[in-house]
């Protein structure tokens, strides 16, 4: 366990020391500021209410979960794998007394923690912006649901990270991984619309699964089904990604 | 004598026909073993297998009694290595680079990091990011990383690449000091034949993926004027007619 902790700490330090985290924070804040400005503009220009204080974070989540969060996930995952493959810096870790399984798991864990950090940051700042600028419509129940929605969004984003990690282990170039990821993302979005009866199987649809928790009837079976689909695909993607990583020659 | 590295029937072939074939070699405690061979002879392949960067098709390597293919963490626990070019994270300082590695070894603290930076003459660049390091500086940092954990076995692939004369002498002294005082075993590959002669006490000649001969440096120098003569004669004896032999 100490070896895994060391590997994880190293991955987190590498993430932190690169400027990508700073860019992620600034972009997250920009989304909130721009979103808030749009709402204030709509309110004063058209006399519409826009959103209430707790609705604003949900609006932010609905936008970021399909845009900047998958983008951050892709950038960090590609950098963590393809970046180190191309610069040969993967050798630095591989020639230490740590198994490839621990290295792979530490890398994935660091990416998941990064996504969690981004979600928390967005939650805190959008809540603050919502309370400061919008009419107060908060109830404890709606606040709880908002927080919960942010946390459950971690699961589909983790599956996305595992999918990108798999691609990063298949393709040599980071740019190729990025383009394939973007194309696959868009293709799944389109397929989700064209074949809406199968859309629950697609990762892009699962990104919006937090909506299931907002329905008053609470569709427990649907939630369970979605959870199991994500869990299953997550396990398969992890296994496939690790298999290729383990066989790689450096 | 205690066997530190046992290479047993090691085979790994590449599509281009190069690789290593049925390699067998024992390295003993306190040895400074020189792995001598031309480019593409299989030195790096063997060292990459020893350090887990590639897997053998057949055979195994045991380091301090542990199999590299089956007990990787145990096998590498007391090993330091530098394979080909010394890599570092260019966005981290020299110190941070070593601190990343130190986390894998209990007992390696900041004081030890300073010690190895001093040993390799890199202490004054401690807080500089490695992005702007010259090849020689990167190599020195790589050597600092290799000895950071006070390893019992050090595997060095072309450790003198990019070093100036002063650097070569420093590193040679460091290797001899560690072998003598701490009984560290070294496996060093190099095509710099003169430096192998000065540094190593046992020599193995590898050619076309096969070990041709293993001999003590002293014995070799009794029979041949230089290590180069020995190397050429070994290679010729095994079927290669060299035009540069004379």
XYZ file of C-alpha atoms in Angstrom:
496
model
C 0.000 0.000 0.000
C 2.905 2.340 0.782
C 4.194 1.831 -2.763
C 0.777 2.690 -4.226
C 0.595 5.778 -2.014
C 4.011 6.879 -3.263
C 2.922 6.355 -6.886
C -0.313 8.274 -6.301
C 1.460 11.126 -4.533
C 3.911 11.345 -7.434
C 1.098 11.462 -9.991
C -0.698 14.170 -8.026
C 2.506 16.190 -7.704
C 3.092 15.948 -11.463
C -0.465 17.114 -12.142
C -0.118 19.987 -9.734
C 3.291 21.118 -10.972
C 2.118 21.304 -14.569
C 0.200 24.389 -15.523
C -2.803 22.344 -16.612
C -4.439 22.482 -13.202
C -4.235 26.254 -13.182
C -5.759 26.402 -16.665
C -8.537 24.081 -15.518
C -9.303 26.316 -12.522
C -9.314 29.463 -14.636
C -11.532 27.876 -17.307
C -13.967 26.637 -14.645
C -14.190 30.088 -13.150
C -14.614 31.614 -16.615
C -17.585 29.308 -17.271
C -19.230 30.460 -14.055
C -18.558 34.134 -14.655
C -19.754 33.997 -18.281
C -22.818 31.969 -17.269
C -23.668 34.424 -14.562
C -23.177 37.414 -16.868
C -25.517 35.810 -19.437
C -28.164 35.289 -16.790
C -27.851 38.813 -15.439
C -28.027 40.098 -19.050
C -31.146 38.029 -19.795
C -32.770 39.210 -16.588
C -32.135 42.932 -17.061
C -32.497 42.951 -20.862
C -35.592 40.795 -21.298
C -37.091 40.971 -17.829
C -36.918 37.195 -17.482
C -36.140 35.569 -14.153
C -33.302 33.400 -15.451
C -32.381 31.075 -12.599
C -32.744 30.952 -8.849
C -29.817 30.556 -6.510
C -29.773 26.745 -6.509
C -30.834 26.410 -10.118
C -27.701 28.183 -11.304
C -25.287 25.421 -10.195
C -27.503 22.871 -11.977
C -27.399 24.982 -15.118
C -23.597 25.128 -14.836
C -23.420 21.355 -14.337
C -25.620 20.654 -17.372
C -23.233 22.715 -19.493
C -19.847 21.642 -18.091
C -20.592 17.924 -17.870
C -20.889 17.839 -21.663
C -18.152 20.333 -22.472
C -15.226 21.374 -20.325
C -15.229 18.436 -17.918
C -14.837 15.803 -20.683
C -12.264 18.107 -22.241
C -10.240 18.396 -18.998
C -10.550 14.643 -18.491
C -9.203 14.019 -21.985
C -6.324 16.460 -21.606
C -5.206 15.118 -18.240
C -5.569 11.448 -19.237
C -3.714 11.966 -22.526
C -0.953 13.883 -20.784
C -0.611 11.255 -18.087
C -0.173 8.415 -20.594
C 0.663 9.586 -24.144
C 2.709 12.518 -22.826
C 4.914 10.241 -20.741
C 5.159 7.593 -23.468
C 6.365 10.145 -26.000
C 8.854 11.848 -23.696
C 10.084 8.463 -22.460
C 9.560 9.711 -18.921
C 7.389 6.668 -18.192
C 10.701 4.825 -17.750
C 11.454 6.897 -14.666
C 8.613 5.248 -12.780
C 8.761 1.856 -14.481
C 12.338 1.186 -13.384
C 11.441 1.663 -9.704
C 10.213 -1.083 -7.373
C 6.566 -0.554 -8.227
C 4.401 -2.888 -10.296
C 2.746 -1.737 -13.501
C -0.668 -2.434 -11.966
C 0.049 0.050 -9.173
C 1.350 2.629 -11.646
C -1.735 2.289 -13.853
C -4.111 2.411 -10.890
C -2.283 5.426 -9.398
C -2.537 7.277 -12.703
C -6.266 6.586 -13.015
C -6.846 7.513 -9.352
C -4.996 10.814 -9.843
C -7.157 11.611 -12.894
C -10.331 10.768 -10.943
C -9.198 12.978 -8.049
C -8.523 15.762 -10.542
C -12.078 15.433 -11.943
C -13.476 15.374 -8.390
C -11.509 18.558 -7.607
C -12.851 20.249 -10.735
C -16.425 19.225 -9.859
C -16.058 20.521 -6.288
C -14.573 23.776 -7.512
C -17.420 24.275 -9.953
C -19.971 23.379 -7.281
C -18.593 25.796 -4.689
C -18.172 28.708 -7.073
C -21.483 28.223 -8.857
C -23.274 27.984 -5.498
C -21.563 31.179 -4.356
C -22.387 32.949 -7.614
C -25.955 31.662 -7.410
C -26.445 32.942 -3.868
C -24.849 36.300 -4.568
C -26.475 37.209 -7.870
C -29.762 35.368 -8.059
C -33.037 35.470 -6.164
C -32.989 33.208 -3.222
C -35.010 30.111 -3.900
C -32.901 27.666 -1.937
C -34.349 24.923 0.159
C -32.301 22.354 1.988
C -33.756 19.649 -0.244
C -32.823 21.402 -3.498
C -29.364 22.220 -2.146
C -28.861 18.572 -1.214
C -29.936 17.429 -4.669
C -27.554 19.900 -6.286
C -24.588 18.685 -4.266
C -25.578 15.074 -4.938
C -25.867 15.755 -8.689
C -22.293 17.025 -8.770
C -20.977 14.029 -6.878
C -22.779 11.386 -8.972
C -21.419 13.018 -12.144
C -18.005 11.723 -11.081
C -18.970 8.177 -12.086
C -19.626 8.719 -15.833
C -16.610 11.043 -16.007
C -14.468 8.292 -14.475
C -15.697 5.863 -17.143
C -14.814 8.494 -19.742
C -11.310 8.826 -18.231
C -10.883 5.032 -18.418
C -11.973 5.043 -22.062
C -9.478 7.775 -22.916
C -6.731 6.003 -20.957
C -7.429 2.905 -23.058
C -7.168 4.943 -26.276
C -3.947 6.545 -25.006
C -2.494 3.059 -24.599
C -3.596 2.003 -28.082
C -2.476 5.011 -30.123
C 1.045 6.346 -30.047
C 0.357 10.017 -30.569
C -1.468 12.155 -28.023
C -3.032 14.208 -30.795
C -4.457 11.068 -32.390
C -5.954 10.069 -29.036
C -7.491 13.512 -28.645
C -9.089 13.498 -32.088
C -10.354 9.947 -31.781
C -11.812 10.843 -28.364
C -13.568 13.935 -29.716
C -14.876 12.075 -32.778
C -16.090 9.146 -30.660
C -17.752 11.593 -28.256
C -19.582 13.365 -31.082
C -20.497 10.080 -32.775
C -22.001 8.744 -29.551
C -23.952 11.977 -29.108
C -25.433 11.626 -32.610
C -26.095 7.900 -32.141
C -27.827 8.724 -28.861
C -30.273 10.940 -30.764
C -30.739 8.590 -33.727
C -31.192 5.467 -31.632
C -32.750 6.942 -28.546
C -34.059 3.526 -27.378
C -30.428 2.356 -26.921
C -29.069 5.677 -25.743
C -28.777 4.576 -22.113
C -25.930 2.317 -23.215
C -23.878 5.233 -24.493
C -21.369 7.001 -22.304
C -22.416 10.406 -23.600
C -25.969 9.826 -22.348
C -24.673 8.568 -19.019
C -22.993 11.916 -18.444
C -26.489 13.325 -17.862
C -27.525 10.559 -15.477
C -27.580 12.981 -12.542
C -30.987 14.073 -13.935
C -32.405 10.748 -12.773
C -31.802 11.812 -9.184
C -33.772 15.023 -9.664
C -37.005 13.279 -10.687
C -39.476 13.327 -7.820
C -40.562 9.701 -8.352
C -36.911 8.592 -7.949
C -36.618 5.817 -10.586
C -34.516 3.450 -8.520
C -34.487 0.619 -11.084
C -33.407 2.932 -13.875
C -30.671 4.380 -11.646
C -29.495 0.892 -10.720
C -29.437 -0.166 -14.371
C -27.427 2.883 -15.379
C -25.061 2.366 -12.458
C -24.441 -1.254 -13.408
C -23.887 -0.373 -17.082
C -21.293 2.217 -16.043
C -19.687 -0.121 -13.542
C -19.469 -2.899 -16.130
C -18.047 -0.700 -18.857
C -15.654 0.885 -16.335
C -14.292 -2.516 -15.292
C -13.910 -3.606 -18.923
C -12.186 -0.377 -19.944
C -9.823 -0.534 -16.957
C -8.945 -4.162 -17.687
C -8.375 -3.542 -21.394
C -6.308 -0.407 -20.725
C -4.179 -2.115 -18.097
C -3.688 -5.195 -20.293
C -2.168 -3.081 -23.058
C -0.146 -0.982 -20.602
C 1.233 -4.137 -18.972
C 2.327 -5.570 -22.328
C 3.946 -2.350 -23.535
C 7.678 -2.268 -24.167
C 9.675 0.803 -23.294
C 30.914 -15.828 -3.902
C 27.390 -14.530 -3.602
C 25.504 -14.306 -6.888
C 23.781 -10.962 -7.197
C 22.472 -11.147 -10.745
C 21.670 -14.428 -12.471
C 20.733 -14.256 -16.107
C 19.302 -17.571 -17.224
C 18.600 -18.609 -20.832
C 17.428 -15.124 -21.640
C 15.949 -14.758 -25.111
C 14.274 -11.800 -26.756
C 14.188 -11.267 -30.506
C 13.013 -8.316 -32.547
C 11.528 -8.236 -36.025
C 14.763 -6.897 -37.478
C 16.635 -10.035 -36.443
C 18.452 -8.375 -33.552
C 17.970 -9.304 -29.935
C 19.529 -11.688 -27.458
C 19.619 -15.456 -27.653
C 19.958 -17.869 -24.756
C 22.005 -15.470 -22.674
C 23.501 -16.872 -19.471
C 25.534 -14.797 -17.060
C 26.260 -14.602 -13.338
C 27.415 -11.432 -11.644
C 28.824 -11.582 -8.137
C 28.764 -9.250 -5.176
C 31.234 -6.378 -5.450
C 31.754 -6.885 -9.189
C 32.069 -3.937 -11.477
C 30.982 -5.894 -14.494
C 31.535 -4.369 -17.910
C 29.170 -5.387 -20.650
C 31.126 -4.799 -23.804
C 29.774 -4.971 -27.305
C 29.148 -2.994 -30.469
C 25.927 -1.112 -31.172
C 22.969 -3.449 -31.561
C 24.743 -6.365 -29.843
C 21.984 -6.724 -27.241
C 23.412 -4.868 -24.229
C 20.463 -2.540 -23.811
C 17.935 -5.308 -24.488
C 19.388 -7.389 -21.659
C 19.404 -4.396 -19.326
C 15.859 -3.437 -20.254
C 14.688 -6.937 -19.334
C 16.527 -6.700 -16.003
C 14.755 -3.462 -15.183
C 11.287 -4.546 -16.324
C 11.043 -2.269 -19.353
C 10.564 -5.228 -21.663
C 9.665 -8.873 -21.093
C 11.761 -11.816 -22.223
C 10.383 -14.435 -24.587
C 12.220 -17.100 -22.647
C 14.382 -17.293 -19.560
C 14.519 -15.091 -16.517
C 16.727 -12.774 -14.506
C 17.078 -13.103 -10.749
C 18.364 -10.133 -8.833
C 19.335 -10.814 -5.233
C 17.370 -14.058 -5.510
C 14.133 -12.543 -6.810
C 12.762 -13.132 -10.292
C 12.266 -9.987 -12.349
C 9.318 -11.490 -14.213
C 7.529 -12.851 -11.149
C 8.511 -10.695 -8.156
C 9.262 -7.407 -9.825
C 8.935 -5.139 -6.784
C 11.177 -7.352 -4.634
C 13.708 -7.812 -7.423
C 14.013 -4.078 -8.017
C 13.864 -3.022 -4.340
C 17.642 -2.742 -4.044
C 18.450 -1.846 -7.627
C 19.333 1.514 -9.097
C 19.517 1.975 -12.823
C 20.108 4.295 -15.707
C 18.961 2.955 -19.075
C 20.024 4.737 -22.262
C 19.326 8.452 -21.883
C 18.738 9.789 -18.379
C 15.107 10.870 -18.349
C 13.630 13.456 -16.042
C 10.403 15.405 -15.717
C 11.423 18.671 -17.370
C 8.837 20.736 -15.506
C 10.282 19.676 -12.135
C 13.499 20.831 -10.501
C 16.443 18.456 -10.008
C 15.463 18.128 -6.349
C 11.780 17.471 -7.107
C 12.752 14.865 -9.671
C 14.755 12.982 -7.066
C 12.054 13.462 -4.433
C 9.608 11.690 -6.774
C 11.911 8.658 -6.787
C 12.733 8.890 -3.075
C 9.085 8.183 -2.225
C 9.516 4.579 -3.386
C 12.293 3.902 -0.903
C 11.804 4.078 2.843
C 14.768 5.767 4.485
C 15.642 8.092 1.628
C 15.154 11.592 2.974
C 15.954 15.116 1.781
C 19.434 14.853 3.272
C 20.183 11.836 1.089
C 18.909 13.711 -1.983
C 21.359 16.526 -1.211
C 24.103 13.934 -0.698
C 23.682 12.357 -4.143
C 23.372 15.775 -5.785
C 26.684 16.696 -4.128
C 28.218 13.367 -5.170
C 27.399 14.012 -8.821
C 28.261 17.692 -8.720
C 24.677 18.805 -9.220
C 23.996 20.458 -5.872
C 24.313 23.960 -7.274
C 21.548 23.210 -9.801
C 19.268 21.696 -7.159
C 16.350 24.077 -7.663
C 16.659 24.505 -11.419
C 14.122 22.863 -13.682
C 15.711 20.144 -15.774
C 14.215 21.590 -18.985
C 17.313 23.665 -19.581
C 19.889 21.093 -18.448
C 22.608 20.053 -20.884
C 22.998 16.378 -21.826
C 25.861 16.015 -19.357
C 23.847 17.583 -16.530
C 20.918 15.288 -17.272
C 23.277 12.340 -17.238
C 24.693 13.383 -13.858
C 21.158 13.711 -12.494
C 20.375 10.259 -13.905
C 23.382 8.844 -12.067
C 22.299 10.610 -8.878
C 18.888 8.958 -9.303
C 20.528 5.562 -9.845
C 22.433 5.646 -6.541
C 19.799 7.565 -4.558
C 18.379 4.575 -2.688
C 21.816 3.248 -1.616
C 21.228 0.261 -3.910
C 23.130 -2.997 -3.651
C 23.015 -3.381 -7.425
C 23.420 -0.611 -9.982
C 22.689 -1.172 -13.670
C 24.099 1.518 -15.935
C 23.606 1.601 -19.687
C 26.114 3.903 -21.359
C 26.483 6.043 -18.207
C 29.168 8.276 -19.685
C 27.099 9.513 -22.620
C 27.362 13.273 -22.896
C 29.830 13.661 -20.031
C 32.960 15.766 -20.336
C 36.366 14.379 -19.289
C 36.017 15.735 -15.781
C 32.569 14.180 -15.528
C 33.867 10.816 -16.727
C 36.609 10.820 -14.110
C 34.172 11.848 -11.351
C 31.714 9.114 -12.245
C 34.453 6.495 -12.498
C 35.691 7.458 -9.043
C 32.155 7.329 -7.684
C 31.604 3.839 -9.084
C 34.895 2.533 -7.699
C 34.255 4.166 -4.330
C 30.785 2.605 -3.996
C 32.034 -0.827 -5.085
C 34.896 -0.715 -2.604
C 33.284 0.907 0.437
C 29.685 -0.304 0.179
C 30.205 -3.508 -1.802
C 27.791 -2.202 -4.428
C 27.662 -4.412 -7.498
C 27.727 -2.649 -10.846
C 26.683 -3.826 -14.274
C 27.855 -1.287 -16.795
C 27.398 -1.384 -20.514
C 29.540 0.751 -22.718
C 31.130 0.914 -26.105
C 33.834 3.197 -24.671
C 36.368 0.418 -24.427
C 39.052 2.441 -22.683
C 36.706 3.497 -19.944
C 35.497 -0.056 -19.373
C 39.162 -1.082 -19.007
C 39.741 1.571 -16.362
C 36.511 1.035 -14.433
C 35.508 -2.626 -14.538
C 37.072 -5.642 -12.841
C 35.191 -8.254 -14.920
C 34.323 -8.054 -18.569
C 31.699 -9.848 -20.622
C 31.796 -9.539 -24.383
C 28.431 -9.653 -26.079
C 28.145 -9.940 -29.828
C 25.092 -10.604 -31.997
C 22.992 -11.266 -28.927
C 25.317 -13.892 -27.473
C 27.911 -13.771 -24.698
C 31.260 -14.655 -26.236
C 33.381 -14.734 -23.112
C 33.612 -13.537 -19.504
C 36.995 -12.790 -17.970
C 38.687 -10.764 -15.230
C 40.151 -7.487 -16.444
C 43.501 -8.317 -14.830
C 43.704 -11.688 -16.607
C 42.822 -10.058 -19.903
C 45.487 -7.396 -19.485
C 48.072 -10.068 -18.680
C 47.436 -11.706 -22.054
C 46.644 -8.704 -24.212
C 48.164 -5.254 -24.453
C 44.795 -3.540 -24.251
C 41.167 -4.442 -23.757
C 40.550 -3.385 -27.329
C 42.900 -6.114 -28.602
C 41.097 -8.671 -26.459
C 37.711 -7.520 -27.706
C 38.745 -7.694 -31.355
C 40.313 -11.110 -30.921
C 37.223 -12.461 -29.134
C 34.952 -11.194 -31.859
C 37.210 -12.540 -34.610
C 37.587 -15.898 -32.886
C 33.841 -16.189 -33.006
C 33.596 -15.823 -36.703
C 33.770 -12.183 -37.490
C 36.542 -10.872 -39.649
C 37.030 -7.286 -38.724
C 38.639 -4.879 -41.105
C 39.608 -2.597 -38.235
C 41.344 -5.323 -36.243
C 44.886 -4.451 -37.019
